[in-house]
PDB file of C-alpha atoms in Angstrom:
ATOM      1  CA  UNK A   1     -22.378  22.939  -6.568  1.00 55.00           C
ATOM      2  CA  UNK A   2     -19.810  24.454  -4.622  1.00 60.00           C
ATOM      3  CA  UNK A   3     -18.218  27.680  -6.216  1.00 70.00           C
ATOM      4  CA  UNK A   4     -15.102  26.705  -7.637  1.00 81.00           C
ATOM      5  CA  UNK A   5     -12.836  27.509 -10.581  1.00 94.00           C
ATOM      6  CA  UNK A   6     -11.195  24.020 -11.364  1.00 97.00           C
ATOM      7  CA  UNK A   7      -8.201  24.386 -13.265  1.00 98.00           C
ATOM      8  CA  UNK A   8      -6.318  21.017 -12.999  1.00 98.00           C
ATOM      9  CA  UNK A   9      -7.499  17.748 -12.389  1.00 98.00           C
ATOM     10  CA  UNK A  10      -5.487  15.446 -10.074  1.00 98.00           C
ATOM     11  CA  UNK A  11      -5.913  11.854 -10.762  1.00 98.00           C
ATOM     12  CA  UNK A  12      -5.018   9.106  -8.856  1.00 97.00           C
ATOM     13  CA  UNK A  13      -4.035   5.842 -10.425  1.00 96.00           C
ATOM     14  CA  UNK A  14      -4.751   1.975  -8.936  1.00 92.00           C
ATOM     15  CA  UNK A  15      -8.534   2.128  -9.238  1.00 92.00           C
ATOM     16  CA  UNK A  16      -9.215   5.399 -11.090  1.00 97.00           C
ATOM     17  CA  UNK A  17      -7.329   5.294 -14.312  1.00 97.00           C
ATOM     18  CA  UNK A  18      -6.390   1.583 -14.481  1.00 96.00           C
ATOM     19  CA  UNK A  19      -8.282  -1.554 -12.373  1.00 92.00           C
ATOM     20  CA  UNK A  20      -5.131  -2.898 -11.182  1.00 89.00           C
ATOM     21  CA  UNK A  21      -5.590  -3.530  -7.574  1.00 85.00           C
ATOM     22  CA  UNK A  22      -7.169  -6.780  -7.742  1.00 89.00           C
ATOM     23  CA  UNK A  23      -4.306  -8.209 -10.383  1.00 92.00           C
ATOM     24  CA  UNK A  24      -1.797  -6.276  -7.605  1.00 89.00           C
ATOM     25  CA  UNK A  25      -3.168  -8.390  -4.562  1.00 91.00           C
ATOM     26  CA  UNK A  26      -3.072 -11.055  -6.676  1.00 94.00           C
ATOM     27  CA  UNK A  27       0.713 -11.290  -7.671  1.00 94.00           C
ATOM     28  CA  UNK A  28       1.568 -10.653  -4.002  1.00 94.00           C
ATOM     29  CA  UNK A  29      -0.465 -13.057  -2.184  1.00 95.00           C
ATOM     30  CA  UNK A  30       0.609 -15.810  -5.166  1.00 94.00           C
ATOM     31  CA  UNK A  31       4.318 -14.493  -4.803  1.00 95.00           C
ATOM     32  CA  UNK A  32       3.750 -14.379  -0.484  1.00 95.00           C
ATOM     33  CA  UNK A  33       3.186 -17.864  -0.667  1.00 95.00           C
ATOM     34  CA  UNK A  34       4.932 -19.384  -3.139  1.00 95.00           C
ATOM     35  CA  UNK A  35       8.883 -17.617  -1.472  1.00 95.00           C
ATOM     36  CA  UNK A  36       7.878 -17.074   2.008  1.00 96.00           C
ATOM     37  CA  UNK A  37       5.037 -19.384   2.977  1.00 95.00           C
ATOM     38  CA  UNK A  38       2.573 -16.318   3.963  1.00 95.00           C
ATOM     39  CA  UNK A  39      -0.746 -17.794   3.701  1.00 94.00           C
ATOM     40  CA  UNK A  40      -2.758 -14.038   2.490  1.00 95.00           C
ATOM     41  CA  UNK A  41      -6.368 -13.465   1.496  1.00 93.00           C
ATOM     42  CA  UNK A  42      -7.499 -10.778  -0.292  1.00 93.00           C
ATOM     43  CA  UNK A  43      -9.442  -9.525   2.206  1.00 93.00           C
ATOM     44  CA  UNK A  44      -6.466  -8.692   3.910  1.00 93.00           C
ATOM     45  CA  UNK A  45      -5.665  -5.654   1.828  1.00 91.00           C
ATOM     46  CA  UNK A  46      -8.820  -3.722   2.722  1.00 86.00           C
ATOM     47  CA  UNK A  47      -7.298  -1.855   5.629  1.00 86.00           C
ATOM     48  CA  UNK A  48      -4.335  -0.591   3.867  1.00 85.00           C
ATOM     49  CA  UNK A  49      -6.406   0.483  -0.058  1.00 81.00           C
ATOM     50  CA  UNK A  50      -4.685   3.808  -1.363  1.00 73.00           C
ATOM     51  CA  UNK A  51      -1.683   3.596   1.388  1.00 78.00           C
ATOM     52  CA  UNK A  52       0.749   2.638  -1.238  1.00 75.00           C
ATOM     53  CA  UNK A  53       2.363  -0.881  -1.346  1.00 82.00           C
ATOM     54  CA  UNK A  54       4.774  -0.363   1.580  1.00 85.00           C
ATOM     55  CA  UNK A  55       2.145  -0.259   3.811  1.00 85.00           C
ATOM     56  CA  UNK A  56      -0.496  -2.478   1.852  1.00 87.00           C
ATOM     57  CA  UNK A  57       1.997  -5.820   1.842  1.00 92.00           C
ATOM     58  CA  UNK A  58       3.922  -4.734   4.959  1.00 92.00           C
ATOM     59  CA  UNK A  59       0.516  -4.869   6.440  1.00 93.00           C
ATOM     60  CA  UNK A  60      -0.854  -8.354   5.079  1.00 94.00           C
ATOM     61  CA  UNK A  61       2.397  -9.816   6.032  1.00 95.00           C
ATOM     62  CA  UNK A  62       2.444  -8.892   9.500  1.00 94.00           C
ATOM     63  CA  UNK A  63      -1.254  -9.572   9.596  1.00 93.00           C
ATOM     64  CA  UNK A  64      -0.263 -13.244   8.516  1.00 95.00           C
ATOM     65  CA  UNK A  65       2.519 -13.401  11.132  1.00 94.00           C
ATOM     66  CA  UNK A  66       5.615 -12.626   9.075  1.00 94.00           C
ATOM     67  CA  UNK A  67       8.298  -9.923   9.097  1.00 94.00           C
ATOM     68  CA  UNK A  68       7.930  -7.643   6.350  1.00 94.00           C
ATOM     69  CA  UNK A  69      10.955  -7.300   4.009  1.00 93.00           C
ATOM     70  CA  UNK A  70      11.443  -4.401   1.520  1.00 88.00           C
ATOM     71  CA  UNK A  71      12.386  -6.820  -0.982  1.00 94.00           C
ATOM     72  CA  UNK A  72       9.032  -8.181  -0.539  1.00 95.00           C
ATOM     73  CA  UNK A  73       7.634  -5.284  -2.681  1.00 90.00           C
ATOM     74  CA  UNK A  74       9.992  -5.136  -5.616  1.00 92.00           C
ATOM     75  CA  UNK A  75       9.419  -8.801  -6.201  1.00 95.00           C
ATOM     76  CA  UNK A  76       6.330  -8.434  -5.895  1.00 93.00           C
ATOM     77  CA  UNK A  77       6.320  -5.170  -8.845  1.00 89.00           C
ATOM     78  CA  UNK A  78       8.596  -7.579 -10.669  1.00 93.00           C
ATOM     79  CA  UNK A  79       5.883  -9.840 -11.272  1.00 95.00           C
ATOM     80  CA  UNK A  80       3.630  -7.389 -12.053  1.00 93.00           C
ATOM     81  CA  UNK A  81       5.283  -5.101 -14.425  1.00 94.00           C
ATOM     82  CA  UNK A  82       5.718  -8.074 -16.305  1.00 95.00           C
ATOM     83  CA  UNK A  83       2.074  -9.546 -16.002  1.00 95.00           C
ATOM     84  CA  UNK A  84       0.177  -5.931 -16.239  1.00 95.00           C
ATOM     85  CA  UNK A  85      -0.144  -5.721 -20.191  1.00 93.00           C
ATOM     86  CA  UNK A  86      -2.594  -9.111 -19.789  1.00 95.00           C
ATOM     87  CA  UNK A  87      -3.976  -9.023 -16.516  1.00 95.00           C
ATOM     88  CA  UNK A  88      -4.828  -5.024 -16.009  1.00 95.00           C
ATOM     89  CA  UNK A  89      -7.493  -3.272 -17.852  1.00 96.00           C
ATOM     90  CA  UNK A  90      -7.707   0.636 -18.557  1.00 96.00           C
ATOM     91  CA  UNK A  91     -10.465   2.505 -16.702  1.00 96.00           C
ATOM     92  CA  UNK A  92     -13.302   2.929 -19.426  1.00 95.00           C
ATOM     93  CA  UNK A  93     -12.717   5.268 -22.146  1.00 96.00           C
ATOM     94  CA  UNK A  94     -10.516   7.127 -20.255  1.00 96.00           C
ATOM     95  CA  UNK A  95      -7.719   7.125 -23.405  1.00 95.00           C
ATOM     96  CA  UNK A  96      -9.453   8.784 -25.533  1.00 96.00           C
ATOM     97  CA  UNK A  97     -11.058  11.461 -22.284  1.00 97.00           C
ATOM     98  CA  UNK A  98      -7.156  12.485 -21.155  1.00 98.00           C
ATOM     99  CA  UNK A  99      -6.439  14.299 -24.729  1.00 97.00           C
ATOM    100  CA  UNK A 100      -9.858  16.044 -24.644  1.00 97.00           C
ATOM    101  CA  UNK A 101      -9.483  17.519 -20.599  1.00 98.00           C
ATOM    102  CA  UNK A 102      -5.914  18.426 -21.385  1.00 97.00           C
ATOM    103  CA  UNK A 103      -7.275  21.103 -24.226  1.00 97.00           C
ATOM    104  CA  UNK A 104      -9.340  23.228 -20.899  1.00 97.00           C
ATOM    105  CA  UNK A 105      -7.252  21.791 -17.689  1.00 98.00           C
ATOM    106  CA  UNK A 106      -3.804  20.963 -15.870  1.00 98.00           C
ATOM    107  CA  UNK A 107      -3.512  17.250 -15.375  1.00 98.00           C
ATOM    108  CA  UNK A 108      -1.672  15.138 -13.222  1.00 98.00           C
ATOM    109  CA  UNK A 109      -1.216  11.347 -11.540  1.00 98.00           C
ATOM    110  CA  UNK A 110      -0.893  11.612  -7.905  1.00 98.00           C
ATOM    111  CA  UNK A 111       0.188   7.826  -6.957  1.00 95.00           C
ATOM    112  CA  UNK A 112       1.245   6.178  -3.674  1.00 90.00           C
ATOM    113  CA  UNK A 113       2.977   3.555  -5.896  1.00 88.00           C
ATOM    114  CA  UNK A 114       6.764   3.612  -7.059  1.00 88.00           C
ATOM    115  CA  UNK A 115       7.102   5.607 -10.278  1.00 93.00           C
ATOM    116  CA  UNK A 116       7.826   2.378 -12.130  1.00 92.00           C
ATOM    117  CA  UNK A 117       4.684   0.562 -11.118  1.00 91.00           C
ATOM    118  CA  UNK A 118       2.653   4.115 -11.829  1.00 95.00           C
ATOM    119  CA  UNK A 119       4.874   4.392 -15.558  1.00 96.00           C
ATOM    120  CA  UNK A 120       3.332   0.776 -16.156  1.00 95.00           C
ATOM    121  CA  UNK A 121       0.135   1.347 -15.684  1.00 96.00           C
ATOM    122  CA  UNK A 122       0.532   4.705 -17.413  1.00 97.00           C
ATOM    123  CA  UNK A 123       1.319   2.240 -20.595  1.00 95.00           C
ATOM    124  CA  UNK A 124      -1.542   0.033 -19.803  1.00 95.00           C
ATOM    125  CA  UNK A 125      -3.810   2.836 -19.836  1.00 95.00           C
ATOM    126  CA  UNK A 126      -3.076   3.743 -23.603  1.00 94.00           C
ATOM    127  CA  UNK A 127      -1.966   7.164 -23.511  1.00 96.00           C
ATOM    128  CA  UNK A 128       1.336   9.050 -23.492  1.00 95.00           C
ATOM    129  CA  UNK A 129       3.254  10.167 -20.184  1.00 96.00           C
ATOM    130  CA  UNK A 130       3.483  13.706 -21.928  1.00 97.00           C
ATOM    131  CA  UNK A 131      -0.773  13.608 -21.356  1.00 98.00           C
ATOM    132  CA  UNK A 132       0.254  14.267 -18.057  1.00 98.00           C
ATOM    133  CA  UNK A 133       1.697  17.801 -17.014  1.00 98.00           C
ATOM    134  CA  UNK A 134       2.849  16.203 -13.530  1.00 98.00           C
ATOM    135  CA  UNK A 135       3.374  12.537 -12.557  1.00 98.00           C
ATOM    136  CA  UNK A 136       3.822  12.213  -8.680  1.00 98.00           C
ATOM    137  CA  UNK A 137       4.716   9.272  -7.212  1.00 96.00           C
ATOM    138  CA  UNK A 138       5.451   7.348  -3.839  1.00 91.00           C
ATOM    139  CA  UNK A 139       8.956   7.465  -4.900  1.00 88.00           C
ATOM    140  CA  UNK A 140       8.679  11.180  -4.755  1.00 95.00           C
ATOM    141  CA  UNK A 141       7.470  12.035  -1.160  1.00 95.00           C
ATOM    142  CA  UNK A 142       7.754  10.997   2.236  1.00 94.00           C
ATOM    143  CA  UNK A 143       4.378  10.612   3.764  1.00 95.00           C
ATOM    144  CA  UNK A 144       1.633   8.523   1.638  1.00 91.00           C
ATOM    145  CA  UNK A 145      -2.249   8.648   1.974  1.00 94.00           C
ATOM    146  CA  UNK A 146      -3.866   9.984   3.719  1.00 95.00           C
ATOM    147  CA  UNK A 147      -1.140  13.150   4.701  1.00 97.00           C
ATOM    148  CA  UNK A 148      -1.911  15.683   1.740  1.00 98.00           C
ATOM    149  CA  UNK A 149       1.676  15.978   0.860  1.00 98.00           C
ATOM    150  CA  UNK A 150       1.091  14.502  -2.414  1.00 98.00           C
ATOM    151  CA  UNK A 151      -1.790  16.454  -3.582  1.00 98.00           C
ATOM    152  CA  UNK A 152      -0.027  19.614  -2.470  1.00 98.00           C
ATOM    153  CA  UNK A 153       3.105  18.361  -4.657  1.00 98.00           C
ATOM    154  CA  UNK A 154       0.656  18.016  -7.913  1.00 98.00           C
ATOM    155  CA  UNK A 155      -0.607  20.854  -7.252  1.00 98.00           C
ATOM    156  CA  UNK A 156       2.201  22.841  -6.811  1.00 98.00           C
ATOM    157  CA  UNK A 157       4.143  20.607  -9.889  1.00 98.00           C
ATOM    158  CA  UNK A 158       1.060  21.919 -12.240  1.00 98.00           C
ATOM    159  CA  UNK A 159       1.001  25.544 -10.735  1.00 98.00           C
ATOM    160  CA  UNK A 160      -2.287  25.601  -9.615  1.00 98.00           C
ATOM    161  CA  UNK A 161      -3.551  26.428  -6.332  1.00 98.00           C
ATOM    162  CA  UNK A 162      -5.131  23.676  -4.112  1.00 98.00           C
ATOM    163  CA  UNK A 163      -8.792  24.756  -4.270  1.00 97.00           C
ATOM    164  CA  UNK A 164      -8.751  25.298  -7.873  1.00 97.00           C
ATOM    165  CA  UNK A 165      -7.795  21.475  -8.379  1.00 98.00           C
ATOM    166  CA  UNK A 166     -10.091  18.621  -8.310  1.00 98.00           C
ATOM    167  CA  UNK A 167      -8.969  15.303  -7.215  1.00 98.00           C
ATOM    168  CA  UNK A 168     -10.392  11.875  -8.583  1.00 98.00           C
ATOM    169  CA  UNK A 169      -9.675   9.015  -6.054  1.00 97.00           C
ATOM    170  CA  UNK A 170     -11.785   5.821  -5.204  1.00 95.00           C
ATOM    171  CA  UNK A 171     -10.111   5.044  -1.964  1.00 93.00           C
ATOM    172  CA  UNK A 172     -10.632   6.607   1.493  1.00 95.00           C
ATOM    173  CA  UNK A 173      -7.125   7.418   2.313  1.00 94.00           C
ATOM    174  CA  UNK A 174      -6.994   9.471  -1.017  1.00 96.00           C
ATOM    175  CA  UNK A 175     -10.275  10.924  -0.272  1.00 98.00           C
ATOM    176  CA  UNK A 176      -9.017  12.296   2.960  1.00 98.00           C
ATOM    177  CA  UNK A 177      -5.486  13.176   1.515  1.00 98.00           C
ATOM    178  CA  UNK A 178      -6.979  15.569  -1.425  1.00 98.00           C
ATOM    179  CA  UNK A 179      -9.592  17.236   1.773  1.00 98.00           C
ATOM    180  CA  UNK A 180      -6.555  17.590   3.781  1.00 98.00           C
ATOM    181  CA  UNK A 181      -4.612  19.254   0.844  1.00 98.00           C
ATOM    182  CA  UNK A 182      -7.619  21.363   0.241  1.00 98.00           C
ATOM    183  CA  UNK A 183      -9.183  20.303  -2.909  1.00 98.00           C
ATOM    184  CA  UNK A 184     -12.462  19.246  -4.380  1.00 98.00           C
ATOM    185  CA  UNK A 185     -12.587  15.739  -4.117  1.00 98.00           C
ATOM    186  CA  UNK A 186     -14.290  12.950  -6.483  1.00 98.00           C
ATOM    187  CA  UNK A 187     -15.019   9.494  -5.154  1.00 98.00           C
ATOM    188  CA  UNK A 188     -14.882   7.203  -7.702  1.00 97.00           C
ATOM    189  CA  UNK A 189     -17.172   3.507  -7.052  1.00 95.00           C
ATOM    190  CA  UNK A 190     -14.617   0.932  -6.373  1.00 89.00           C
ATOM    191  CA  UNK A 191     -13.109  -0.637  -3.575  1.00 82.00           C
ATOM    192  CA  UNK A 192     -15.004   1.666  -1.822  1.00 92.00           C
ATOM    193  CA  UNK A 193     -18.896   2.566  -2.035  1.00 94.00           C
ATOM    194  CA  UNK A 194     -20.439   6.047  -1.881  1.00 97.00           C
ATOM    195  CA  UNK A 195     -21.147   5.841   1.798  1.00 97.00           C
ATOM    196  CA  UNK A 196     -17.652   5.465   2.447  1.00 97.00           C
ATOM    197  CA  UNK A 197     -16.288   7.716   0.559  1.00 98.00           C
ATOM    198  CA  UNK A 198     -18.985  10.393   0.970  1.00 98.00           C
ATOM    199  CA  UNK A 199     -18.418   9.681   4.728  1.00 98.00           C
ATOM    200  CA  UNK A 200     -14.652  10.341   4.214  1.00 97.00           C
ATOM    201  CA  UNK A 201     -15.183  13.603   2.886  1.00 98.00           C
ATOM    202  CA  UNK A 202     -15.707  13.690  -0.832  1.00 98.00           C
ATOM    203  CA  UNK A 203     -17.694  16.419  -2.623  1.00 97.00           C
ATOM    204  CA  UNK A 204     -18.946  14.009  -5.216  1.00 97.00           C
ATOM    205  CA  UNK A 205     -19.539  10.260  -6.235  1.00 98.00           C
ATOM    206  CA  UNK A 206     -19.138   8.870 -10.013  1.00 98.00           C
ATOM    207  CA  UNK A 207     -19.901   5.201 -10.985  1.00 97.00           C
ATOM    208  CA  UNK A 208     -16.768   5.473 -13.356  1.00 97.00           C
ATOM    209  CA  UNK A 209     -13.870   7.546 -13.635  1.00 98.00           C
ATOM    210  CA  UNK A 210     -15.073   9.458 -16.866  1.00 97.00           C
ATOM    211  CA  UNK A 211     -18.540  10.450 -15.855  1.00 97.00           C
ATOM    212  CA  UNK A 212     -16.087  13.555 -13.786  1.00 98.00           C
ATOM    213  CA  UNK A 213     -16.734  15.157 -17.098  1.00 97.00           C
ATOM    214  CA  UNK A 214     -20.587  15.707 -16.217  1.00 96.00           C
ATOM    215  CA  UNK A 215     -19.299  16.957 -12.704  1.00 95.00           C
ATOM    216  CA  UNK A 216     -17.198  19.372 -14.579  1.00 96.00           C
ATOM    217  CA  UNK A 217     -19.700  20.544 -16.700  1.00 93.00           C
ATOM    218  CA  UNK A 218     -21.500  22.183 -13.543  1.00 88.00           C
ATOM    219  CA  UNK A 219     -18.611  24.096 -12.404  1.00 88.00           C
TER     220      UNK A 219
END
């Protein structure tokens, strides 16, 4: 185990803390279709996972032949928001695993989505924003996943230094984004498999989001 003192644990969201990528992809190709005739697949998505939705449906839509609008997105988080209390379900005990890591660490959400998407899923998950010391969202930088700028921002939001932080991610570009920022990095088994995100960079691999406390125990 490398020799680390983790002090804060930086958590990304779609995937890690809530499963809500699937339901996501869902309301946009439904939504693509139904206003603008773009014929999507899930499949689609996989090239843009943990890129943040400007990218993801910008992507699919120009992959399908279309023009991507900006509207596109909030239309598609309209549906969503309203949908994500029946069709997204919390990462595994994680509700009750926040309040206990809070007592010994710093913890934040370090998002590509728009704050309201990430306060959603925040609700979904069962636990209070205040859990949180930092919430960081796409709506608060400028370059998403993989450029470390958001990982750097939790960091800096919970006032810990980079390489005492570990970051919990189960896509590539997030894998990449807390290496580049200069954390310890958790791949979590999701849309990607430990291969990949082993391959990408990432110290570790858990089967769910709250066996990290067994990788903290070793530190």
């Amino acid at each position: 185990m490398e020799m680390r003192k983790i002090e804060a644990i930086l958590f990304d969201m779609d995937g890690v803390l809530v499963d809500s990528e699937i339901p996501l992809m869902k309301c946009c190709i439904t939504h693509l279709k139904e206003k603008y005739g773009i014929e999507a697949k899930l499949e689609d998505f996989n090239d843009f996972v943990g890129m943040g939705e400007d990218a993801a449906i910008g992507g699919v839509v120009e992959k399908n032949g279309g023009t991507y609008l900006p509207q596109m997105k909030d239309e598609c988080y309209e549906i969503y928001i309203q949908l994500a209390g029946t069709i997204v379900d919390a990462a595994p005990n994680m509700s009750t695993v926040l309040p206990e890591l809070k007592k010994n660490y710093r913890l934040a959400v370090a998002s590509s989505a728009d704050r309201r998407k990430v306060i959603t899923n925040i609700n979904v998950l069962g636990v209070e924003e205040s859990v949180f010391d930092a919430v960081i969202t796409g709506s608060d930088i400028t370059n998403k996943k993989p450029d470390p700028e958001i990982y750097l921002k939790a960091a800096a939001a919970v006032g810990v230094a980079p390489e005492n932080c570990m970051v919990v991610e189960d896509a590539v570009a997030g894998v990449l984004s807390g290496k580049a920022a200069g954390c310890y990095v958790v791949g979590v088994k999701g849309s990607f498999g430990k291969d990949e995100l082993i391959g990408a960079g990432a110290d570790a691999f858990v089967d769910t989001t709250c066996d990290i406390v067994d990788i903290l125990a070793a530190f």
